[in-house]
Amino acid sequence: MITFRFLWTSLGAAVLVVLMPQWFWLWLSLLLGLGLVDMLSCASPRRVRVVRDEPPPVRAGQSIRVTTQLENRGGRRLTGWAKDGWQPTAGAADPLQKIHIEAGRSTLMQVQLTPTRHGELSSQHITIRSLGPLGLAGRQVVHRVPQTLQVLPEFASRKHLPSKLRRLRELDGATAVQIRGAGTEFDSLRDYVRGDDVRSIDWRATARRQDAAGQHLVVRTWRPERDRRVILCLDASRTSAARIGDEPRLDAALETSLLLGALAAHAGDRVDFLAFAREVLATASSSERGRFLNVLSTAASRVQPALVEADFSQLPGEIAAITTHKSLVVILTAVDSPSLHEGLLPVLPALTEKHRVVVAAVRNPELVARAAARQTVSQVYAAAAAERAMIEGEAVAAELGAMGVEVVQAEPEALPGALADTYIRLKATGKL
Amino acid sequence: MTVTAASAGSVVRSAASRWQFWVFLLVGVLIVGLLTQLLETSDTETYGTQNTDLDGYAALANVLADHGVEIRRTYSAEVTRDLLAEQSDAGVVVMVRGFQPEERFVDELRAEWENGRQVLWLSSETTLLSQLLGPAVQSGQAIPTGAAGTPQELEAGSECAHPAAEAAESVQSPGRSLQVDTGCFPMEDGESFVLAETESGMAFTAPEAFTNQRITDAGNAALALGLLGGSPAHDDVSSSLIWYTPSGADTVGADQWDSPLDHLPGWFWQLFWWLLLCAGVATFAAGRRYGPVVSEPMPVSVPAGESAEGRGRMYQRANAVAETAQVLRSAHLLRLSRLLRLGRGADPQAIAEAAARAAGADLQQVTALLQQPEIQSNDDLVSYAQALAGLEEEVTAAVRMRRSHE
């Protein structure tokens, strides 16, 4: 290969051609000779050993520096360029770097990555271009040493986590919870303060508490039950590939499962995650070793939308394999799709019989905007189509509600928060 | 050390296999080109002496060569002049096809003819010939053709004094004639001749007669050999024939501007080739990639609004005015009943009343809007849709106002 310096040199040599045109062949052979000598005298890029480390997982949108060690095993000093072949969505800032490696020494090449997409991103090769001492020509070789980076979903809804956790803590040991019965656990006894439900006064404890100071009414407090089970079922079928705004439905669903998973794990519940299309694509459980959020993120990063119809019929079986106890089953899917009638609805009775089922879905804000635009004839027809889609979605939601299923629908950014609120409400009312 | 880069040999091998198809294609094209070049006859010129097609003179030229006549073809007056000076006894054939010979050269030929040299003008361009050969020569009529396109056979005629024409007796070919005093092969009017004697030489105005297609018709062959010196009488003498076809070669260079290329400095072409080389260098320097192209396995993604958009287009194509109005109406009824807290499945009349009360609008109008509307055209539909949206907006504003007061 030849460099631009070779081009500038040959353009400069055009002056010699003008001054002494009769020596054309001499100038030509001189130029070619220089190039050939330079190419032969460069350090061999083939005799470079490439060692790549395994970078830790990183969230989408965050930056990381990945390192590659280049060792010059040849006898000459290697000067030139190295290019790391990261795929475009890895967002490599400086994949092409100048390198100088003395003979027998090694150097570290660091590439800054800012991945924009979750999943397994990779660089399959690194290209070493070695230049001769004159920099006119050189040799180039591709070393096929792969390096992969596990990119976890962005988890932008992380910002909701502190506020939701605080609300959970408020529930925990909160003032006398009015609703008694199944689903609440006895926490402690404390003095009655004005505003507490009189029905929660524990008369026996009050009788024991009598002293000289006078009357003390004692109330029982309750706290939300712990060690409940939450099963997150993520539909990664063709409906999840639909793009709403800038991102596919799946991304919003992943964000939602991450927030709810993190929240429930903090609340002391056991969380299982299940992504499926025709078959189960990824699973994670809070009973696994390690921080659950990392486990869940790693599992979620492997999920990509598949262009197949979801097979809901396996869902009761998969859930039964996870637990036989009553659980909160959260199904993240699309409610506006007619396929729900054939897919999810027939299997719902089997689920609602045993578990509490919540269906969470992303609402398309585009439909609302389209239904409101009514300036031209085409817009009116499009508005009617959008209204129709919304009516159908509402009908499906009503049908689900009639079967005892809680339906949470929100726009992509609002869905994680909305589902977390639903979870907290269910927990507070002891319906888990 | 584990080898992570492909060896030089395998790189060359894989490049060779990658370019294999193109290399074979190039070689194939070269071979085919070479073969067609070799097989192709060199002469495709009409009346060309090497042309073996129907309109060529190759047959005649071969017979003449067998009789020892050497044909020297020229295309410029300059070369012809040299040949004339060189060979004082050679005959001259001037084949006029479009291009006119120089006038000076015609005069020279006249002098040669007067000095006893054989000069034969071959052309069917009789108008051109009459200009060239002097005022005594006029363009005559064309040789008539029969019903099937067969040209009439012409007899040599009684006035004919040319031995070749006498020997040939008749010719048969399409062509034209010249009006002159004497000649052979007269036309029906008796004034024009196909083989005319002029003051600049003999003029034969049916050159088609000597082509490979026509040479065997009637007395064409005998006439050709007689005119061009292949007659048995000359058999023992090896003679030569100057075959001059006027072309643009005479005019080129004579009265033209100098070529700008002649005034370039001496180093121009060297610099030109050098810069061409630099362009090649630039191509290679800029075109070399840093390793293979990296592809991105993109996940599938479909715009979610697409199905609704498609349904809208389908409504419009089917002109489904009534159905569209119905969909809009039910959507607004649903939303209004929710807004006014009338519950699911409320009666449209009840919704209309509540809405009219909330917005302070005319009950009649609101009822008309929310009952089955009469929508006939697209214009109706647009105004209906806008009226519905307006009603909902009013009701929303009123409800919001009332609730903020509560």
XYZ file of N, CA and C in Angstrom, chain A residues 28-241:
642
model
N 10.783 8.329 -12.944
C 9.765 7.318 -12.657
C 10.363 6.160 -11.874
N 11.533 5.685 -12.331
C 12.111 4.532 -11.638
C 12.608 4.938 -10.256
N 13.066 6.182 -10.111
C 13.504 6.667 -8.796
C 12.333 6.650 -7.814
N 11.193 7.164 -8.278
C 10.003 7.230 -7.419
C 9.546 5.825 -7.024
N 9.451 4.960 -8.031
C 8.992 3.599 -7.745
C 10.000 2.876 -6.846
N 11.297 3.141 -7.087
C 12.332 2.518 -6.259
C 12.203 2.945 -4.809
N 11.991 4.248 -4.594
C 11.810 4.750 -3.226
C 10.648 4.042 -2.542
N 9.538 3.958 -3.268
C 8.351 3.305 -2.707
C 8.627 1.859 -2.361
N 9.314 1.169 -3.266
C 9.576 -0.262 -3.059
C 10.503 -0.469 -1.865
N 11.543 0.354 -1.799
C 12.495 0.222 -0.683
C 11.783 0.476 0.645
N 10.935 1.499 0.644
C 10.211 1.837 1.863
C 9.297 0.694 2.285
N 8.630 0.106 1.297
C 7.703 -0.976 1.597
C 8.450 -2.190 2.160
N 9.651 -2.437 1.616
C 10.392 -3.612 2.073
C 11.060 -3.376 3.420
N 11.351 -2.108 3.738
C 12.109 -1.875 4.965
C 11.216 -1.566 6.164
N 9.880 -1.645 6.005
C 9.038 -1.397 7.175
C 8.980 -2.641 8.057
N 8.630 -2.452 9.310
C 8.527 -3.591 10.224
C 7.344 -4.452 9.803
N 7.483 -5.757 9.971
C 6.425 -6.647 9.503
C 5.186 -6.529 10.392
N 4.053 -6.126 9.840
C 2.833 -6.040 10.659
C 2.293 -7.427 10.990
N 2.820 -8.422 10.279
C 2.374 -9.785 10.522
C 2.932 -10.307 11.845
N 4.097 -9.790 12.223
C 4.740 -10.295 13.433
C 4.354 -9.455 14.643
N 3.088 -9.122 14.700
C 2.555 -8.397 15.865
C 1.609 -9.343 16.585
N 1.783 -9.444 17.908
C 0.879 -10.297 18.665
C -0.213 -9.414 19.256
N -1.437 -9.839 19.063
C -2.568 -9.043 19.534
C -3.232 -9.771 20.697
N -3.297 -9.119 21.843
C -3.977 -9.696 23.001
C -5.071 -8.723 23.417
N -6.285 -9.219 23.466
C -7.395 -8.311 23.805
C -8.024 -8.772 25.107
N -8.320 -7.825 25.962
C -8.921 -8.198 27.250
C -10.435 -8.201 27.118
N -11.066 -8.728 28.135
C -12.524 -8.805 28.098
C -13.094 -7.653 28.905
N -13.706 -6.686 28.249
C -14.184 -5.523 29.003
C -15.408 -5.884 29.842
N -15.617 -5.199 30.969
C -16.806 -5.457 31.785
C -18.056 -4.954 31.074
N -19.226 -5.471 31.462
C -20.449 -4.989 30.825
C -20.648 -3.506 31.087
N -21.288 -2.850 30.150
C -21.498 -1.416 30.278
C -22.934 -1.122 29.847
N -23.520 -0.076 30.440
C -24.876 0.279 30.039
C -24.844 1.088 28.753
N -25.875 0.979 27.948
C -25.949 1.764 26.722
C -25.905 3.242 27.077
N -25.133 4.003 26.319
C -25.031 5.431 26.573
C -23.881 5.794 27.478
N -23.331 4.796 28.205
C -22.169 5.083 29.045
C -20.897 4.815 28.259
N -19.806 5.427 28.660
C -18.550 5.272 27.938
C -17.646 4.302 28.662
N -16.804 3.652 27.881
C -15.847 2.721 28.463
C -14.610 2.733 27.578
N -13.447 2.478 28.168
C -12.222 2.356 27.376
C -11.861 0.888 27.321
N -11.804 0.331 26.125
C -11.394 -1.063 25.998
C -9.941 -1.092 25.558
N -9.224 -2.094 26.041
C -7.774 -2.124 25.870
C -7.362 -3.312 25.010
N -6.416 -3.064 24.142
C -5.816 -4.122 23.333
C -4.309 -3.989 23.453
N -3.657 -5.122 23.696
C -2.201 -5.087 23.803
C -1.600 -5.503 22.478
N -0.681 -4.686 21.959
C -0.010 -4.996 20.696
C 1.464 -5.207 21.002
N 1.948 -6.379 20.651
C 3.353 -6.677 20.942
C 4.107 -6.867 19.636
N 5.171 -6.100 19.470
C 5.966 -6.181 18.251
C 7.011 -7.266 18.438
N 6.858 -8.372 17.734
C 7.789 -9.485 17.881
C 8.826 -9.479 16.773
N 8.834 -8.483 15.942
C 9.803 -8.405 14.858
C 11.082 -7.728 15.315
N 12.016 -7.561 14.391
C 13.303 -6.982 14.744
C 13.389 -5.496 14.474
N 12.354 -4.898 13.934
C 12.428 -3.461 13.609
C 11.360 -2.705 14.364
N 11.570 -1.416 14.461
C 10.618 -0.548 15.137
C 9.396 -0.391 14.236
N 8.233 -0.600 14.818
C 7.009 -0.516 14.017
C 6.384 0.859 14.178
N 6.222 1.541 13.062
C 5.551 2.847 13.066
C 4.380 2.756 12.104
N 3.260 3.254 12.511
C 2.133 3.204 11.580
C 0.814 3.448 12.273
N -0.175 2.728 11.820
C -1.523 2.942 12.305
C -2.153 1.618 12.700
N -3.066 1.688 13.679
C -3.849 0.509 14.040
C -5.315 0.913 14.028
N -6.134 0.049 13.455
C -7.567 0.358 13.376
C -8.345 -0.780 14.019
N -9.148 -0.416 15.021
C -9.961 -1.404 15.711
C -11.316 -1.476 15.010
N -11.717 -2.669 14.622
C -12.918 -2.802 13.783
C -14.212 -2.937 14.551
N -14.526 -1.961 15.394
C -15.779 -2.016 16.148
C -16.956 -1.742 15.235
N -18.072 -2.388 15.496
C -19.263 -2.122 14.685
C -19.794 -0.735 15.008
N -20.484 -0.096 14.057
C -20.824 1.324 14.213
C -21.580 1.662 15.495
N -22.522 0.810 15.939
C -23.303 1.185 17.112
C -22.489 1.113 18.402
N -21.267 0.568 18.321
C -20.413 0.574 19.505
C -19.939 1.997 19.798
N -20.040 2.876 18.809
C -19.707 4.284 19.021
C -18.252 4.513 19.388
N -17.355 3.898 18.619
C -15.930 4.069 18.902
C -15.522 5.494 18.540
N -14.892 6.190 19.485
C -14.520 7.593 19.243
C -13.207 7.671 18.477
N -12.272 6.799 18.810
C -10.946 6.872 18.180
C -10.482 5.476 17.771
N -11.160 4.863 16.824
C -10.763 3.500 16.447
C -9.446 3.474 15.668
N -9.083 4.595 15.060
C -7.858 4.642 14.258
C -6.808 5.413 15.037
N -5.730 4.730 15.383
C -4.720 5.373 16.221
C -3.333 5.181 15.642
N -2.484 6.177 15.887
C -1.086 6.091 15.470
C -0.340 5.233 16.483
N 0.509 4.343 16.006
C 1.252 3.500 16.959
C 2.750 3.546 16.654
N 3.536 3.488 17.723
C 4.990 3.328 17.622
C 5.359 2.227 18.591
N 5.884 1.148 18.108
C 6.286 0.055 19.000
C 7.729 -0.314 18.673
N 8.576 -0.220 19.700
C 9.972 -0.634 19.519
C 10.012 -2.143 19.335
N 11.105 -2.623 18.742
C 11.245 -4.063 18.528
C 11.216 -4.792 19.863
N 10.388 -5.825 19.934
C 10.334 -6.638 21.139
C 9.522 -6.025 22.264
N 9.024 -4.833 22.086
C 8.232 -4.185 23.134
C 6.748 -4.269 22.789
N 5.932 -3.843 23.731
C 4.502 -3.858 23.434
C 3.884 -2.540 23.866
N 2.707 -2.285 23.359
C 2.016 -1.051 23.699
C 0.536 -1.358 23.910
N -0.125 -0.468 24.620
C -1.557 -0.654 24.863
C -2.325 0.311 23.983
N -3.295 -0.214 23.309
C -4.146 0.642 22.490
C -5.491 0.720 23.192
N -5.922 1.954 23.503
C -7.193 2.117 24.207
C -8.186 2.816 23.301
N -9.346 2.229 23.191
C -10.385 2.802 22.330
C -11.576 3.165 23.207
N -12.040 4.385 23.054
C -13.200 4.840 23.833
C -14.481 4.460 23.114
N -15.341 3.726 23.796
C -16.606 3.296 23.198
C -17.773 3.920 23.938
N -18.757 4.360 23.190
C -20.015 4.824 23.776
C -21.134 4.110 23.038
N -21.473 2.890 23.468
C -22.456 2.117 22.704
C -23.840 2.754 22.755
N -24.555 2.651 21.630
C -25.879 3.254 21.550
C -26.975 2.201 21.527
N -26.584 0.915 21.578
C -27.597 -0.121 21.427
C -27.231 -1.247 22.380
N -28.233 -1.864 23.011
C -27.901 -2.954 23.925
C -27.706 -4.246 23.151
N -27.061 -5.191 23.789
C -26.763 -6.460 23.138
C -25.283 -6.748 23.209
N -24.862 -7.720 22.392
C -23.458 -8.079 22.389
C -22.798 -7.405 21.187
N -21.990 -6.397 21.427
C -21.323 -5.713 20.331
C -19.903 -6.234 20.236
N -19.377 -6.270 19.025
C -18.062 -6.881 18.899
C -17.209 -6.170 17.867
N -15.896 -6.385 18.036
C -14.916 -6.001 17.032
C -14.256 -7.299 16.617
N -14.370 -7.636 15.344
C -13.891 -8.944 14.906
C -12.414 -8.924 14.549
N -11.861 -7.764 14.310
C -10.478 -7.742 13.827
C -9.804 -6.443 14.208
N -8.490 -6.453 14.136
C -7.726 -5.225 14.297
C -6.742 -5.187 13.136
N -6.631 -4.023 12.513
C -5.803 -3.897 11.318
C -4.539 -3.136 11.673
N -3.405 -3.707 11.336
C -2.132 -3.039 11.593
C -1.568 -2.583 10.261
N -1.276 -1.297 10.159
C -0.668 -0.755 8.945
C 0.720 -0.258 9.330
N 1.730 -0.909 8.796
C 3.101 -0.559 9.147
C 3.700 0.272 8.020
N 4.312 1.413 8.378
C 4.882 2.293 7.357
C 6.397 2.207 7.384
N 7.013 2.431 6.236
C 8.464 2.398 6.135
C 9.085 3.637 6.751
N 10.426 3.691 6.843
C 11.091 4.838 7.481
C 10.795 6.157 6.779
N 10.537 6.136 5.477
C 10.247 7.380 4.764
C 8.769 7.736 4.832
N 7.965 6.798 5.221
C 6.522 7.059 5.301
C 5.860 7.119 3.937
N 6.521 6.576 2.921
C 5.951 6.640 1.570
C 5.050 5.438 1.295
N 5.439 4.313 1.836
C 4.689 3.081 1.545
C 4.805 2.166 2.745
N 4.058 1.103 2.737
C 4.106 0.188 3.863
C 3.325 -1.065 3.567
N 3.058 -1.804 4.630
C 2.297 -3.036 4.475
C 1.186 -3.059 5.502
N 0.106 -3.774 5.174
C -1.058 -3.801 6.059
C -1.540 -5.232 6.236
N -1.902 -5.559 7.459
C -2.338 -6.921 7.753
C -3.513 -6.850 8.726
N -4.466 -7.754 8.530
C -5.640 -7.804 9.404
C -5.479 -8.966 10.377
N -5.491 -8.650 11.676
C -5.427 -9.700 12.696
C -6.838 -9.999 13.171
N -7.258 -11.237 13.037
C -8.634 -11.588 13.419
C -8.666 -12.067 14.856
N -8.718 -11.129 15.782
C -8.843 -11.437 17.209
C -10.111 -10.736 17.698
N -11.167 -11.464 17.974
C -12.415 -10.792 18.344
C -12.404 -10.257 19.775
N -13.143 -9.219 19.995
C -13.348 -8.669 21.329
C -14.826 -8.304 21.409
N -15.473 -8.732 22.473
C -16.902 -8.440 22.564
C -17.185 -7.628 23.820
N -18.193 -6.802 23.696
C -18.593 -5.946 24.802
C -20.067 -6.195 25.055
N -20.367 -6.573 26.294
C -21.762 -6.799 26.661
C -22.372 -5.447 27.012
N -23.346 -5.025 26.234
C -23.963 -3.725 26.495
C -25.341 -3.964 27.100
N -25.521 -3.466 28.316
C -26.789 -3.665 29.022
C -27.768 -2.569 28.614
N -29.060 -2.824 28.790
C -30.028 -1.771 28.471
C -29.738 -0.508 29.271
N -30.170 0.605 28.735
C -29.758 1.887 29.296
C -30.243 2.085 30.739
N -31.452 1.612 31.064
C -32.069 1.781 32.374
C -32.170 3.258 32.743
N -32.784 4.010 31.831
C -32.959 5.445 32.075
C -33.975 5.665 33.187
N -34.833 4.661 33.413
C -35.846 4.815 34.463
C -35.243 4.623 35.858
N -33.919 4.452 35.904
C -33.212 4.347 37.179
C -33.510 5.563 38.062
N -33.743 6.700 37.386
C -33.978 7.930 38.149
C -35.255 7.837 38.990
N -36.181 6.943 38.587
C -37.402 6.780 39.378
C -37.166 5.945 40.622
N -36.092 5.164 40.618
C -35.924 4.153 41.660
C -35.910 4.726 43.075
N -35.133 5.810 43.357
C -35.109 6.316 44.744
C -36.491 6.720 45.263
N -37.265 7.422 44.440
C -38.570 7.884 44.931
C -39.505 6.704 45.175
N -39.450 5.718 44.310
C -40.325 4.558 44.488
C -39.899 3.760 45.727
N -38.571 3.694 45.937
C -38.082 2.963 47.112
C -38.520 3.668 48.394
N -38.507 4.999 48.342
C -38.911 5.739 49.538
C -40.383 5.449 49.843
N -41.171 5.413 48.802
C -42.591 5.124 49.027
C -42.774 3.728 49.607
N -41.934 2.821 49.136
C -42.002 1.459 49.696
C -41.670 1.468 51.176
N -40.620 2.246 51.521
C -40.192 2.295 52.915
C -41.259 2.939 53.792
N -41.965 3.908 53.193
C -43.049 4.527 53.950
C -44.123 3.503 54.277
N -44.342 2.608 53.303
C -45.322 1.553 53.554
C -44.857 0.634 54.668
N -43.549 0.379 54.584
C -42.929 -0.559 55.513
C -43.040 -0.023 56.928
N -43.782 -0.651 57.778
C -43.934 -0.187 59.146
C -44.673 1.123 59.237
N -45.499 1.392 58.304
C -46.210 2.655 58.290
C -47.277 2.648 59.375
N -47.894 3.779 59.541
C -48.966 3.878 60.514
C -50.022 2.854 60.180
N -50.734 2.504 61.195
C -51.691 1.416 61.133
C -52.388 1.308 59.791
N -52.072 0.270 59.151
C -52.689 0.050 57.853
C -54.106 -0.441 58.086
N -55.012 0.199 57.440
C -56.414 -0.083 57.744
C -56.858 -1.451 57.280
N -56.365 -1.800 56.109
C -56.915 -3.035 55.562
C -56.277 -4.224 56.239
N -57.100 -5.025 56.842
C -56.576 -6.213 57.500
C -56.944 -7.424 56.684
N -56.449 -8.516 57.139
C -56.794 -9.759 56.465
C -55.604 -10.275 55.702
N -55.905 -11.027 54.682
C -54.841 -11.684 53.932
C -53.921 -10.649 53.324
N -52.666 -10.951 53.334
C -51.741 -10.103 52.603
C -51.008 -9.101 53.439
N -51.326 -8.949 54.718
C -50.534 -8.026 55.526
C -49.934 -8.796 56.694
N -48.793 -8.311 57.121
C -48.065 -9.006 58.167
C -48.036 -8.128 59.405
N -48.150 -8.723 60.552
C -48.055 -7.948 61.791
C -46.651 -7.404 61.934
N -46.562 -6.119 62.258
C -45.240 -5.512 62.368
C -44.911 -5.194 63.808
N -45.692 -4.311 64.420
C -45.363 -3.939 65.803
C -46.581 -3.292 66.448
N -46.445 -2.996 67.737
C -47.474 -2.254 68.465
C -46.908 -0.883 68.773
N -47.752 0.110 68.717
C -47.286 1.436 69.121
C -48.468 2.241 69.638
N -48.172 3.399 70.209
C -49.232 4.230 70.770
C -50.115 4.782 69.674
N -51.341 4.932 70.075
C -52.327 5.495 69.159
C -52.055 6.968 68.968
N -52.063 7.421 67.731
C -52.044 8.861 67.507
C -53.307 9.214 66.761
N -53.681 10.466 66.876
C -54.931 10.884 66.250
C -54.854 10.669 64.729
N -55.910 10.112 64.223
C -55.936 9.828 62.791
C -55.865 8.349 62.510
N -55.339 7.550 63.439
C -55.284 6.109 63.221
C -56.692 5.545 63.206
N -56.823 4.467 62.478
C -58.109 3.790 62.400
C -58.414 3.167 63.760
N -59.599 3.462 64.287
C -59.931 2.934 65.620
C -60.051 1.413 65.590
N -60.304 0.893 64.392
C -60.457 -0.563 64.325
C -59.136 -1.280 64.522
N -58.025 -0.552 64.418
C -56.741 -1.232 64.579
C -56.238 -1.168 66.022
N -57.077 -0.660 66.920
C -56.658 -0.628 68.329
C -56.649 -2.046 68.884
N -55.532 -2.380 69.500
C -55.400 -3.706 70.108
C -55.750 -3.566 71.584
N -56.929 -4.054 71.908
C -57.415 -3.795 73.272
C -56.642 -4.568 74.313
N -56.223 -5.729 73.969
C -55.480 -6.524 74.956
C -54.166 -5.824 75.292
N -53.487 -5.355 74.298
C -52.225 -4.651 74.535
C -52.468 -3.353 75.287
N -53.600 -2.714 74.972
C -53.935 -1.463 75.661
C -54.122 -1.721 77.152
N -54.772 -2.842 77.487
C -55.005 -3.179 78.880
C -53.693 -3.413 79.597
N -52.730 -4.052 78.911
C -51.432 -4.313 79.532
C -50.635 -3.036 79.714
N -50.879 -2.027 78.982
C -50.053 -0.824 78.906
C -50.475 0.217 79.943
N -51.511 -0.082 80.773
C -51.997 0.932 81.716
C -50.918 1.249 82.745
N -50.685 2.514 82.979
C -49.761 2.914 84.038
C -50.251 4.191 84.702
N -49.443 4.755 85.545
C -49.865 5.902 86.339
C -50.156 7.110 85.488
N -49.439 7.193 84.382
C -49.591 8.380 83.552
C -50.973 8.490 82.952
N -51.619 7.389 82.880
C -52.973 7.476 82.359
C -53.200 6.502 81.235
N -54.185 6.835 80.447
C -54.624 5.932 79.388
C -53.695 5.997 78.168
N -53.285 4.835 77.729
C -52.568 4.759 76.447
C -53.280 3.758 75.573
N -53.736 4.231 74.479
C -54.314 3.307 73.501
C -53.174 2.781 72.635
N -53.218 1.478 72.415
C -52.161 0.861 71.604
C -52.778 0.324 70.316
N -52.111 0.606 69.213
C -52.604 0.076 67.925
C -51.576 -0.906 67.369
N -52.107 -1.811 66.573
C -51.222 -2.723 65.833
C -50.835 -2.056 64.523
N -49.599 -2.211 64.125
C -49.217 -1.744 62.776
C -48.866 -2.970 61.944
N -49.025 -2.758 60.714
C -48.804 -3.850 59.756
C -47.776 -3.397 58.740
N -47.146 -4.344 58.180
C -46.234 -3.965 57.075
C -46.532 -4.857 55.880
N -46.150 -4.381 54.724
C -46.425 -5.197 53.534
C -45.689 -6.523 53.646
N -46.319 -7.512 53.097
C -45.714 -8.832 53.180
C -44.443 -8.894 52.349
N -43.470 -9.635 52.849
C -42.221 -9.836 52.108
C -42.243 -11.220 51.495
N -41.176 -11.493 50.712
C -41.002 -12.818 50.111
C -42.181 -13.243 49.257
N -42.776 -12.236 48.639
C -43.778 -12.571 47.617
C -43.032 -12.882 46.326
N -43.750 -13.370 45.345
C -43.088 -13.671 44.069
C -43.601 -12.745 42.981
N -42.670 -12.196 42.222
C -43.021 -11.371 41.060
C -42.408 -12.034 39.836
N -43.226 -12.305 38.830
C -42.724 -12.926 37.600
C -42.946 -11.957 36.449
N -41.843 -11.519 35.854
C -41.919 -10.578 34.734
C -41.856 -11.364 33.436
N -42.910 -11.285 32.632
C -42.933 -12.006 31.357
C -42.860 -10.981 30.234
N -41.779 -11.036 29.480
C -41.545 -10.044 28.436
C -41.822 -10.663 27.078
N -42.751 -10.076 26.363
C -43.089 -10.549 25.014
C -42.103 -9.926 24.034
N -41.222 -10.748 23.447
C -40.226 -10.233 22.491
C -40.578 -10.663 21.077
N -41.854 -10.819 20.799
C -42.256 -11.283 19.467
C -42.367 -10.097 18.512
N -43.033 -10.309 17.384
C -43.053 -9.280 16.328
C -43.660 -7.959 16.812
N -44.633 -8.014 17.741
C -45.242 -6.758 18.179
C -44.249 -5.904 18.961
N -43.219 -6.548 19.523
C -42.240 -5.769 20.289
C -41.272 -5.039 19.371
N -41.240 -5.430 18.098
C -40.338 -4.758 17.157
C -40.904 -3.427 16.685
